[in-house]
């Protein structure tokens, strides 16, 4: 592959589709994105919390603003215990990366966008178990599935944010897959930080994934 061919594969801001908010809560998130360096998106599944967080993050990272990369963090908790995962650190984390491949494929007009962004150093993925001792400067940190993190993990993640960084927390408190969730204590701490954090609650009316998902969630709450 020639240098010119390799450059043509590079993901750029021009390749990013323009995404408009689909609900009132999404619109609030878009409006206040630049104002707060700590943001918390909580609520129902299928409301686009992670999708719009990654979109806004990549818009800034690729748009030449002060952020150099997107850091995606997630706990190694699944909906059912499948035992210890084999392989090295990258192999252990790969199964938890799958949603972000799909999101990036939807956001860009190029195939294999997620892998290319990782190769360009614009995206970095890690399990929360391996972030201790790391400082993320000039980065946007998206912490996904926060309902599955213990308070110790949330504390550790929060203290990784370095100079000139933004941190975004996404989760659905109705889908906690662990008995050790520290989310309520963590949110109490954020609320004490003198208005430094923005909070968005996504309700049933914000579900945009599909009509099937919306109808199922509504029906499940009637049982």
mmCIF file of C-alpha atoms in Angstrom, residues 8-19 51 55 58 62 101-114 116-117 120:
data_model
loop_
_atom_site.group_PDB
_atom_site.id
_atom_site.type_symbol
_atom_site.label_atom_id
_atom_site.label_comp_id
_atom_site.label_asym_id
_atom_site.label_seq_id
_atom_site.Cartn_x
_atom_site.Cartn_y
_atom_site.Cartn_z
ATOM 1 C CA UNK A 8 -7.208 7.805 1.754
ATOM 2 C CA UNK A 9 -8.284 5.229 4.349
ATOM 3 C CA UNK A 10 -7.933 7.714 7.184
ATOM 4 C CA UNK A 11 -11.133 8.680 8.990
ATOM 5 C CA UNK A 12 -11.705 12.445 8.967
ATOM 6 C CA UNK A 13 -14.366 14.795 10.262
ATOM 7 C CA UNK A 14 -15.793 15.024 6.732
ATOM 8 C CA UNK A 15 -16.670 11.317 6.910
ATOM 9 C CA UNK A 16 -18.860 11.795 9.984
ATOM 10 C CA UNK A 17 -22.587 11.879 9.273
ATOM 11 C CA UNK A 18 -24.471 14.836 10.732
ATOM 12 C CA UNK A 19 -26.774 13.560 13.473
ATOM 13 C CA UNK A 51 -24.744 6.619 20.541
ATOM 14 C CA UNK A 55 -21.112 11.027 18.207
ATOM 15 C CA UNK A 58 -15.902 12.110 17.865
ATOM 16 C CA UNK A 62 -11.916 14.801 14.722
ATOM 17 C CA UNK A 101 -18.010 -1.194 16.171
ATOM 18 C CA UNK A 102 -21.709 -0.964 15.288
ATOM 19 C CA UNK A 103 -22.046 2.631 16.471
ATOM 20 C CA UNK A 104 -19.044 3.796 14.441
ATOM 21 C CA UNK A 105 -20.251 1.942 11.341
ATOM 22 C CA UNK A 106 -23.492 3.928 11.650
ATOM 23 C CA UNK A 107 -21.702 7.235 12.168
ATOM 24 C CA UNK A 108 -19.238 7.121 9.283
ATOM 25 C CA UNK A 109 -19.423 6.812 5.554
ATOM 26 C CA UNK A 110 -16.528 4.320 5.547
ATOM 27 C CA UNK A 111 -16.260 0.624 6.415
ATOM 28 C CA UNK A 112 -14.371 -0.593 9.490
ATOM 29 C CA UNK A 113 -14.512 2.901 10.959
ATOM 30 C CA UNK A 114 -13.951 1.775 14.547
ATOM 31 C CA UNK A 116 -9.432 2.685 11.638
ATOM 32 C CA UNK A 117 -10.046 5.179 14.426
ATOM 33 C CA UNK A 120 -5.226 6.450 14.119
#
